[in-house]
Short mmCIF file of C-alpha atoms (C1' of nucleotides) in Angstrom, two decimals:
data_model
loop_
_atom_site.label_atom_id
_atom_site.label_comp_id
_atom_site.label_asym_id
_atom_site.label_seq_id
_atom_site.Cartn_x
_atom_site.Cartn_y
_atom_site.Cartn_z
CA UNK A 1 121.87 211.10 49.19
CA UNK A 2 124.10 209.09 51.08
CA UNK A 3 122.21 208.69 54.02
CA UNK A 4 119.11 207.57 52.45
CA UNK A 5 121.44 204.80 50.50
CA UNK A 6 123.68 203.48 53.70
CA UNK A 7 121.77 204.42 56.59
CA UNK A 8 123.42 207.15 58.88
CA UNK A 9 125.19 204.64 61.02
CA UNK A 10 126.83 203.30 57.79
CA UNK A 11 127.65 206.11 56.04
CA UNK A 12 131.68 207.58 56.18
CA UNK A 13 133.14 210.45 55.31
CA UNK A 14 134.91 209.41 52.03
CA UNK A 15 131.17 208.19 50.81
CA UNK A 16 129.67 211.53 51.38
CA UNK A 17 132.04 213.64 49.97
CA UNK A 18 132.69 211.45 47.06
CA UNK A 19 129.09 212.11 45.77
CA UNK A 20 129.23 215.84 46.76
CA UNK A 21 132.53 215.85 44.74
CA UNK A 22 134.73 217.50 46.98
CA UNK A 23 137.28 215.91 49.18
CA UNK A 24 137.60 215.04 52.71
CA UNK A 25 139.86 217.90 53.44
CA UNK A 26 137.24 220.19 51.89
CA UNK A 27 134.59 218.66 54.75
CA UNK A 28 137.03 218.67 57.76
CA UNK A 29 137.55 222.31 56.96
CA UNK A 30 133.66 223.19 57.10
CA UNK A 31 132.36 220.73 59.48
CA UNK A 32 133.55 218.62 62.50
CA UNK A 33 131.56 215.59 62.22
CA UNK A 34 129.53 213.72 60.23
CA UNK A 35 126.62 214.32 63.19
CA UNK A 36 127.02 217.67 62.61
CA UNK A 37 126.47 217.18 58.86
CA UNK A 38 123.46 215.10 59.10
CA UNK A 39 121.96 217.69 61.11
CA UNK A 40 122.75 221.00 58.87
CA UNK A 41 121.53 218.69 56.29
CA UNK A 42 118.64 217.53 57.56
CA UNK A 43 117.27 221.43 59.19
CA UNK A 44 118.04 222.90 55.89
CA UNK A 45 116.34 220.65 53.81
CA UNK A 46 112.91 220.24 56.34
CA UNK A 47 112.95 223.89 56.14
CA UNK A 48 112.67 223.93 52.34
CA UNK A 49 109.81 221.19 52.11
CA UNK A 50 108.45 223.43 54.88
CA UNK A 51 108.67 226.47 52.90
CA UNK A 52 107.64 224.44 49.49
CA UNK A 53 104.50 223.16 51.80
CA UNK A 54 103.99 226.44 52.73
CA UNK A 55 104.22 228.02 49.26
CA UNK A 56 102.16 225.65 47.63
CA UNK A 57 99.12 225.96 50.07
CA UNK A 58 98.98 229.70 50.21
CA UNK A 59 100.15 230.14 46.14
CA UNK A 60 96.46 229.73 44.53
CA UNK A 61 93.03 229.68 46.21
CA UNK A 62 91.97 226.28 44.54
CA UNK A 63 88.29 225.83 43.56
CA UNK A 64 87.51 223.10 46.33
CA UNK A 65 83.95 222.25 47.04
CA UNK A 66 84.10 219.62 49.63
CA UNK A 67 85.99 218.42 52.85
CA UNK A 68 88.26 215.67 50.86
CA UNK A 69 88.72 217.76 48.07
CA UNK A 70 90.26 220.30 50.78
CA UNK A 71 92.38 217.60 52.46
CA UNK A 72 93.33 216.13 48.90
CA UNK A 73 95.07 219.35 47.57
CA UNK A 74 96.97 219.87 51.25
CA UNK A 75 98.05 215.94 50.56
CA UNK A 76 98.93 217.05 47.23
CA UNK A 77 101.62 219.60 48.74
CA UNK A 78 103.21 216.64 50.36
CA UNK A 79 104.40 214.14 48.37
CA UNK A 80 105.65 210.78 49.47
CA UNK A 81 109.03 211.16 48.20
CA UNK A 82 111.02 207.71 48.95
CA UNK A 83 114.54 209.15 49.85
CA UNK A 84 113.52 211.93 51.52
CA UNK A 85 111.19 209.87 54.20
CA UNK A 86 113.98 207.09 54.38
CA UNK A 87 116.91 210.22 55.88
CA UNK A 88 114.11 211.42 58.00
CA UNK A 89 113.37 207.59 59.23
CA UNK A 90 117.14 207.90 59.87
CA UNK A 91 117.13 211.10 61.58
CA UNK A 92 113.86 210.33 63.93
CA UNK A 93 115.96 207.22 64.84
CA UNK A 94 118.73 209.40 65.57
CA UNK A 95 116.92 211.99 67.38
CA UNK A 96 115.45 209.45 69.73
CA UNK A 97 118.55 208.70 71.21
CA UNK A 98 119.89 212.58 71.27
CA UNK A 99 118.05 215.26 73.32
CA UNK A 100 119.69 218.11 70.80
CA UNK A 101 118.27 216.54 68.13
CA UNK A 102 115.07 215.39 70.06
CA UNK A 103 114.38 219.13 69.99
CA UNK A 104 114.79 219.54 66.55
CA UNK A 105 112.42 216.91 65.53
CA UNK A 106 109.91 219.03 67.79
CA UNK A 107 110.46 222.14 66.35
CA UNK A 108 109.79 220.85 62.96
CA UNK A 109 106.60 219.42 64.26
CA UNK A 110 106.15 223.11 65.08
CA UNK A 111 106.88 224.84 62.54
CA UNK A 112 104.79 221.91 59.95
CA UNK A 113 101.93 222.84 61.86
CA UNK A 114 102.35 226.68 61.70
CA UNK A 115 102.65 226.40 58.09
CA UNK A 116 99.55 223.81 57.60
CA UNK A 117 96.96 225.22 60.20
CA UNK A 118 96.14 228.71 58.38
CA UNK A 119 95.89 227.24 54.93
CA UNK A 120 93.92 224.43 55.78
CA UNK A 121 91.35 226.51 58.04
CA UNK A 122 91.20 229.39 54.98
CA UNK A 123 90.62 226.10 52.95
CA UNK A 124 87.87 224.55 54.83
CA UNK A 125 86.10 227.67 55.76
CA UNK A 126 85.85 227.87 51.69
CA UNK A 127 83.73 225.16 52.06
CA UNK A 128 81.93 226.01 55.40
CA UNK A 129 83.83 223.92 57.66
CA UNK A 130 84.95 225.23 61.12
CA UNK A 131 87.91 223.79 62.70
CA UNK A 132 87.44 223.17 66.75
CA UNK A 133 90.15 222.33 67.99
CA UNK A 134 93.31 223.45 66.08
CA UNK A 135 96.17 222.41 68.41
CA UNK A 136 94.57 218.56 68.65
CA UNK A 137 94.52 218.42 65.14
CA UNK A 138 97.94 219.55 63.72
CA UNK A 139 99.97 216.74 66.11
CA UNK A 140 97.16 214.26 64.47
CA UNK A 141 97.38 215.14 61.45
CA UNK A 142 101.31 215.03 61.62
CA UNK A 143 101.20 211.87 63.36
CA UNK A 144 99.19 210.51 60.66
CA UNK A 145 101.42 211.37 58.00
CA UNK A 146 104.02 209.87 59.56
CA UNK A 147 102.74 206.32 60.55
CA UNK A 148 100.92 206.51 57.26
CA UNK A 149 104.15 207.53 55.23
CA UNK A 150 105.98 204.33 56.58
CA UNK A 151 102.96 202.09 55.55
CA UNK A 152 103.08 203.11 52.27
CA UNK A 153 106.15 202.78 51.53
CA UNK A 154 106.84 199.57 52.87
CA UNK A 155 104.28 198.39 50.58
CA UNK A 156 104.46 200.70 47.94
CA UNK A 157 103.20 198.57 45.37
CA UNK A 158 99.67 198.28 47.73
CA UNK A 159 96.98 200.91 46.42
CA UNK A 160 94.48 200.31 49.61
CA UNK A 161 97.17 201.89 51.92
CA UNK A 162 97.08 205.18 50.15
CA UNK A 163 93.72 205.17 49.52
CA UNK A 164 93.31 204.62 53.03
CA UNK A 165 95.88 206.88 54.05
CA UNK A 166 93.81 209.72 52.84
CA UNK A 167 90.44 208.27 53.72
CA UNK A 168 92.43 208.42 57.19
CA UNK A 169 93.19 212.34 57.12
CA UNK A 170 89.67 212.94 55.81
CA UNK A 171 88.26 211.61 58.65
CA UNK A 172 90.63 213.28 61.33
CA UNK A 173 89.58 216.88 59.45
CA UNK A 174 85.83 215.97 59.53
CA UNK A 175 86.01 214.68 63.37
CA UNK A 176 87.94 217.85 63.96
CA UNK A 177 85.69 220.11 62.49
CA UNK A 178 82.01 221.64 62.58
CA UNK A 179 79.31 223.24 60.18
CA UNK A 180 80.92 226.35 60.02
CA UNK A 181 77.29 228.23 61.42
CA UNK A 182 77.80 225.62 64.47
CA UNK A 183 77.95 226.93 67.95
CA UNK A 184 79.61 223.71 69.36
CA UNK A 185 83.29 224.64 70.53
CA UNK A 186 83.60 221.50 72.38
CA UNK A 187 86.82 218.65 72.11
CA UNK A 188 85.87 216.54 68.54
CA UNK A 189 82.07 214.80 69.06
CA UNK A 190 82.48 211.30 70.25
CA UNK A 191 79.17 209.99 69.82
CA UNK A 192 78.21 207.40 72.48
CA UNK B 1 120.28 196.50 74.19
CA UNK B 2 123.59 197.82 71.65
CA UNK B 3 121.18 198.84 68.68
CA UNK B 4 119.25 201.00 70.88
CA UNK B 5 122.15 202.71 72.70
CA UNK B 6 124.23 203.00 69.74
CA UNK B 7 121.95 202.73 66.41
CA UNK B 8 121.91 199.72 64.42
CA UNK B 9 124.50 201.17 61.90
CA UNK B 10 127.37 201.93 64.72
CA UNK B 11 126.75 198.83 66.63
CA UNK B 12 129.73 196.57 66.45
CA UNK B 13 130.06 192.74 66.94
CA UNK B 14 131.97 193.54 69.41
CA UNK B 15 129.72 195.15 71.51
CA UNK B 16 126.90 192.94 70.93
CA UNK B 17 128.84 190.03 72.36
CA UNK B 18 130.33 192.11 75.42
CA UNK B 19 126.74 193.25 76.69
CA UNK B 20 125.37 189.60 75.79
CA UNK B 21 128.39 188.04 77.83
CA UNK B 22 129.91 185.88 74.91
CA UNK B 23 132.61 186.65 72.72
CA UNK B 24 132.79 187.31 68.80
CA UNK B 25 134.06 183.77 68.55
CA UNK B 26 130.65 182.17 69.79
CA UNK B 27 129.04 184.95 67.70
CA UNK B 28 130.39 183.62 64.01
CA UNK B 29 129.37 180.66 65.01
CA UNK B 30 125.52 181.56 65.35
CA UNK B 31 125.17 183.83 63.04
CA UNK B 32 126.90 185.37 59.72
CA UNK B 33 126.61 188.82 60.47
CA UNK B 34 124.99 191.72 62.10
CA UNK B 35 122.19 192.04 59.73
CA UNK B 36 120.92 188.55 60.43
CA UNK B 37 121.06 188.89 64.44
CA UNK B 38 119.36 192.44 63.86
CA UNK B 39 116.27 190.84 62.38
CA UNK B 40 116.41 187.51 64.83
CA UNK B 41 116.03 189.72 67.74
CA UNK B 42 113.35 192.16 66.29
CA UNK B 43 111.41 189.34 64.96
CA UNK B 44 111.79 187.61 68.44
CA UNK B 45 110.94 190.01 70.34
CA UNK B 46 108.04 191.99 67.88
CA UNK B 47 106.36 188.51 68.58
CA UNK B 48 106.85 188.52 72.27
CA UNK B 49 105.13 191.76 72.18
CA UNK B 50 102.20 190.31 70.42
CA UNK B 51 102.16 187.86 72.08
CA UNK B 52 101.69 189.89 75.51
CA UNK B 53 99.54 191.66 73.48
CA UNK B 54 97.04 189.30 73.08
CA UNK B 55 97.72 187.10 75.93
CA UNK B 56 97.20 190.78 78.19
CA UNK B 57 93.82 191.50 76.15
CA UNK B 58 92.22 188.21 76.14
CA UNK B 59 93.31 187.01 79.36
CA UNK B 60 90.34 188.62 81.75
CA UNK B 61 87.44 190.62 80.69
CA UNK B 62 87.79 193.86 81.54
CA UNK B 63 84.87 195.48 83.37
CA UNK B 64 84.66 198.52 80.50
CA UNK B 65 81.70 200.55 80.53
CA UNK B 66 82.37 203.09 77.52
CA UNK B 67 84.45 203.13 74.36
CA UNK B 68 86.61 205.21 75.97
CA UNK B 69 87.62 202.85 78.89
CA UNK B 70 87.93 199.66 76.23
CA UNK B 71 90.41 202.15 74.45
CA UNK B 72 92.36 202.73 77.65
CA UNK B 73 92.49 199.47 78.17
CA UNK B 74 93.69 198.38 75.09
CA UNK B 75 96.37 201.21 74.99
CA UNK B 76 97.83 200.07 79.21
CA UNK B 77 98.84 196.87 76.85
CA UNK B 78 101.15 198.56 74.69
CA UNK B 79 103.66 199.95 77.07
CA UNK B 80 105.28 203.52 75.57
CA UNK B 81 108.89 201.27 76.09
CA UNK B 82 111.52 203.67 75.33
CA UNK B 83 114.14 201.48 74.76
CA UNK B 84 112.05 198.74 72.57
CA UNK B 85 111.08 201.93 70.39
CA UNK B 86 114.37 202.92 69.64
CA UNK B 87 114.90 199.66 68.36
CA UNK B 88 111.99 199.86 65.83
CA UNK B 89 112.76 203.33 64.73
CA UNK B 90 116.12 201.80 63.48
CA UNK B 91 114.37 198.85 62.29
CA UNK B 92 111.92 200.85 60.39
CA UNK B 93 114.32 202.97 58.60
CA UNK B 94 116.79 199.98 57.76
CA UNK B 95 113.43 198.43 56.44
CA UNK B 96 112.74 201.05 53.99
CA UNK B 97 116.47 200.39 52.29
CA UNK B 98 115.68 196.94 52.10
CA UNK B 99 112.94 194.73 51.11
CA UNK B 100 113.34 191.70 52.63
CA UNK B 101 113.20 193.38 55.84
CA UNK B 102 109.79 195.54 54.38
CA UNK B 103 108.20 192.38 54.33
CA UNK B 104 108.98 191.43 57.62
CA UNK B 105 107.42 195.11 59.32
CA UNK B 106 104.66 194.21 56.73
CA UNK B 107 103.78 191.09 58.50
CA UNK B 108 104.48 192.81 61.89
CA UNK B 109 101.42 194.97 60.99
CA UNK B 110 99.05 192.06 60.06
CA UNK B 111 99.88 190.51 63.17
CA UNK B 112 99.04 192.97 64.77
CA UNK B 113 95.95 193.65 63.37
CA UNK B 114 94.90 189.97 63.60
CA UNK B 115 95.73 189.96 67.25
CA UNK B 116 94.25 193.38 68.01
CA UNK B 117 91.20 193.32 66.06
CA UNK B 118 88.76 190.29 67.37
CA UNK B 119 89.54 191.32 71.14
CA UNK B 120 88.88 195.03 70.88
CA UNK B 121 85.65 193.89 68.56
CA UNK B 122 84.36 191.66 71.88
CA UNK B 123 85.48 194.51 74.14
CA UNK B 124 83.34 197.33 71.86
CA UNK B 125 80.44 194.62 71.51
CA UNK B 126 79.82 194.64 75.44
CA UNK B 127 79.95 198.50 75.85
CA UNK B 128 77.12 198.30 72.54
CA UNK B 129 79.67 199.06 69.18
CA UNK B 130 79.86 197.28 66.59
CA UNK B 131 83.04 197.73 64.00
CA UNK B 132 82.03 198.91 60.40
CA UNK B 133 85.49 198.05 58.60
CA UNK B 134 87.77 196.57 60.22
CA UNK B 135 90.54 196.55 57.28
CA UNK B 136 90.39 200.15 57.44
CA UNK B 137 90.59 200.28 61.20
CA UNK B 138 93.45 198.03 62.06
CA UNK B 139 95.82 199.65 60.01
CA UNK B 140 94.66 203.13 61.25
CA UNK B 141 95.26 202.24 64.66
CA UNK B 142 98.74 200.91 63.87
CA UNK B 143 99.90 203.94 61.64
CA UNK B 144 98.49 206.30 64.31
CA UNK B 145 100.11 204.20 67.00
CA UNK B 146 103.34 204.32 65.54
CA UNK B 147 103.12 207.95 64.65
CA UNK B 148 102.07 209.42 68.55
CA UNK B 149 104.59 206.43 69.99
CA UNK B 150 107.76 209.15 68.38
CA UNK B 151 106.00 211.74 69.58
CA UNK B 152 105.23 210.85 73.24
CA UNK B 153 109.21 209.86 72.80
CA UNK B 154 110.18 213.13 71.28
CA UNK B 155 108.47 214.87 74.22
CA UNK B 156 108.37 212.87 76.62
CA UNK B 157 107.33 215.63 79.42
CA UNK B 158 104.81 216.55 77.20
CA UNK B 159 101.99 215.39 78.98
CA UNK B 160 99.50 217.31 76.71
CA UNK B 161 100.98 214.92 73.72
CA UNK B 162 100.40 211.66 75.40
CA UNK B 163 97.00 212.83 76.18
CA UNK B 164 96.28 213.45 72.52
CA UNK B 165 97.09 210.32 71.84
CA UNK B 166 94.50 208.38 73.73
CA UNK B 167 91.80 211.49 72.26
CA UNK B 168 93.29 210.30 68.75
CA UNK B 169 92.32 206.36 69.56
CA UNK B 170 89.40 207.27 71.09
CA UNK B 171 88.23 209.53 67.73
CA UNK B 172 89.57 206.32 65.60
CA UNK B 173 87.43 203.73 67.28
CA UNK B 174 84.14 205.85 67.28
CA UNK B 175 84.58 206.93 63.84
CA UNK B 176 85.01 203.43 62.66
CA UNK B 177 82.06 201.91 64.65
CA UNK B 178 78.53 202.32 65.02
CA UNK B 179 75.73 201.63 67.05
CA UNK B 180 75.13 197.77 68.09
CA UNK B 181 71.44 197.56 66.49
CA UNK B 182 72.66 200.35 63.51
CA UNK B 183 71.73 198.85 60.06
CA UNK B 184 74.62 200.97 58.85
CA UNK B 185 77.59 198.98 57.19
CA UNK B 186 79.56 201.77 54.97
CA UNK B 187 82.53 203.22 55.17
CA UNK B 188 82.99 205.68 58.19
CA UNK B 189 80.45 208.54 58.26
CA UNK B 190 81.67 211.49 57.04
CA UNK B 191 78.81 214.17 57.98
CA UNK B 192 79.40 216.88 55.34
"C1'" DT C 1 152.06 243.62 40.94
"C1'" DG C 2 153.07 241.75 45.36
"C1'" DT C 3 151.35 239.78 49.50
"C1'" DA C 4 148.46 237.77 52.86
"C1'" DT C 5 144.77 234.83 53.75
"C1'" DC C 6 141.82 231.20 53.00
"C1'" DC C 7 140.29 226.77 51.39
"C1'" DG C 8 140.68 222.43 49.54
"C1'" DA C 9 143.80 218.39 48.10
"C1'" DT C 10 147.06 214.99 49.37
"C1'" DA C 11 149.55 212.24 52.54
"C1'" DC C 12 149.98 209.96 56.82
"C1'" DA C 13 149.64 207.59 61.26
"C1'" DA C 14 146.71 205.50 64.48
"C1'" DC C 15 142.83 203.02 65.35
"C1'" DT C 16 138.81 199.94 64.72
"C1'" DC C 17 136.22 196.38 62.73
"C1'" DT C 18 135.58 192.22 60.30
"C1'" DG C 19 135.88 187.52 59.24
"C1'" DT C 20 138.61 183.35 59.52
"C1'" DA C 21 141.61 179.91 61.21
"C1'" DT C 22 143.25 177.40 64.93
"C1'" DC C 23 142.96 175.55 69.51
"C1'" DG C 24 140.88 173.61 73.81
"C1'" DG C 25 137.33 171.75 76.45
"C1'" DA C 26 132.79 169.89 77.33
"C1'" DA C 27 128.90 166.95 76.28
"C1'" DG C 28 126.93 163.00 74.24
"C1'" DG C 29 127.09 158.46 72.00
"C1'" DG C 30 129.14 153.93 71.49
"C1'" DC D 1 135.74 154.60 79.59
"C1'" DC D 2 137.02 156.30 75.13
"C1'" DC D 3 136.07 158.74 71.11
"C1'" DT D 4 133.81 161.91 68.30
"C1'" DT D 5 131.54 166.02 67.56
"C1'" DC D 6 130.32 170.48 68.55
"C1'" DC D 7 130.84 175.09 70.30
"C1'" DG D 8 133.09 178.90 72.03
"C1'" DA D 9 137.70 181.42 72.99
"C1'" DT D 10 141.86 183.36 71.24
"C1'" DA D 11 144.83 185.01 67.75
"C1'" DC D 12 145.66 187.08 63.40
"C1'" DA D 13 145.65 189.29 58.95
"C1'" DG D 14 143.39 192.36 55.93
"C1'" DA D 15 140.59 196.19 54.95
"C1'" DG D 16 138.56 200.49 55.94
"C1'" DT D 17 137.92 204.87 58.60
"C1'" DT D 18 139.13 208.77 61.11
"C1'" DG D 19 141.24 213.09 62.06
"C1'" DT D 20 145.31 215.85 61.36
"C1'" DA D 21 149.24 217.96 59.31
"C1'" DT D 22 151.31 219.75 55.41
"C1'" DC D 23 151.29 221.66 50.86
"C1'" DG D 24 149.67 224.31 46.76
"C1'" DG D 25 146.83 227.45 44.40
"C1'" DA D 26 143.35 230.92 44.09
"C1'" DT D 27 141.37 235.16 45.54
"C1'" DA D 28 141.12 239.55 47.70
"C1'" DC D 29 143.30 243.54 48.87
"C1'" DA D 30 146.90 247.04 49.17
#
DNA sequence: TGTATCCGATACAACTCTGTATCGGAAGGG
DNA sequence: CCCTTCCGATACAGAGTTGTATCGGATACA
């Protein structure tokens, strides 16, 4: 992928179509810019690690029997794939300097959560978990992933930051969730 | 600033010098090329940050009388700036291309951490907390900073988002501490 | 089989950016 | 007061990029 490689900002037309193997004729005949590109790009291929996410999760019941085994096999689905995260680092920078695209990165937010929320809930329920507050804990979850995502891979060759990564998603589920027989239905516990 | 307005990729020398009131003469003469002002002014100006940072948080104690409130105080000294965000999301994903720059968000973090941590330790010791792991904190906080930061940005009349973010904090901190007198010193609890 | 339509390849003209080389002036040292 | 040194401005040449216009072939349809 080009993007990933140059950065947006750097990337031309000739590059693009070079290692799609058609010609720039060919592109200024489907599309108008390279914006445009990025975008159709970018939608189509969110949707499919959406869809992959969502196909994964729902495929097979696993045979979890606690909380980080749960969150484990959902982290499993999403896989910190280096060239993918470094066109969507390009596209959130993008996006935060273009309302149409600002609303794209929001949707997928959506739609991530949509796809997670159900699964995960059947999941934890498996192992008598209740979830409280479902609309906190998708954007935190998401968030997660994302500032995590960055940290490992700008030091990919550190172990602690994944293992801490997922100790960090653990942790959101548990705060966000209750002994299933609970009658608490309260915002997440904080203690003091 | 150019690399907000127009991403780090499509900013020209050119530009650079107009908005900065010299010309691309004076410019060569500085610096060899766009790359190498990109990182002077991030570096600059991620330690000015810090610097606030800490100057801001150790400067007077603050009168806090919960974990919440040290939080919210900790969070009114890192501004949601629009602008200075933009900058980092490009930074961020020309850092994941390129390693030399990976080192230098790496050491962003740990100065962040090492500015961060002892202040909000005093500020949690007076309202009776006591941090359990620190390494596992610090780079929590930053990860989940840096994750709600794009989306307060993304939505930025989403009130309910910013909102979430200071619940997120709030969850991080308790999870991660315990009571003053506590013998506990593990990892954070995780009840089930 | 002939024709019309579509799509991609090639060619082209205009523009933009970069990096360097040369020039002029200002500041500092002798 | 002169001279040297440094720094920024201007000018220029080379390279690369964009978007369009024209051409050729393939495909679908009558």
């Amino acid at each position: 992928m080009v993007f990933a490689r140059e950065g947006f900002g750097r990337s031309t037309v000739e590059q693009v179509c070079e290692q799609a193997g058609f010609t720039r004729g060919a592109f200024y005949s489907n599309f108008t810019s390279l914006d445009e590109l990025f975008l159709a790009i970018w939608e189509q291929r969110s949707d499919e690690m959406q869809s992959d996410l969502a196909a994964f999760l729902t495929q097979e019941p696993p045979p979890v029997s606690s909380l980080r085994e749960a969150v484990e096999h959902v982290l499993s689905a999403v896989p910190l794939d280096d060239e993918w995260y470094r066109v969507t680092a390009e596209f959130t920078a993008h996006a935060l300097r273009n309302p149409a695209l600002r609303r794209v990165m929001a949707r997928r937010e959506e739609r991530i959560e949509a796809g997670l929320m159900p699964t995960l809930e059947a999941l934890l329920a498996r192992v008598g978990r209740r979830v409280v507050d479902p609309a906190a804990l998708g954007p935190a979850l998401v968030a997660c992933h994302d500032g995590t995502s960055v940290q490992c891979l700008i030091e990919p060759d550190n172990v602690a930051v994944r293992q801490r990564r997922t100790d960090l998603f653990v942790l959101l589920v548990t705060a966000h969730t209750v002994e299933a027989g609970s009658a608490t239905d309260t915002a997440p516990q904080e203690t003091p």
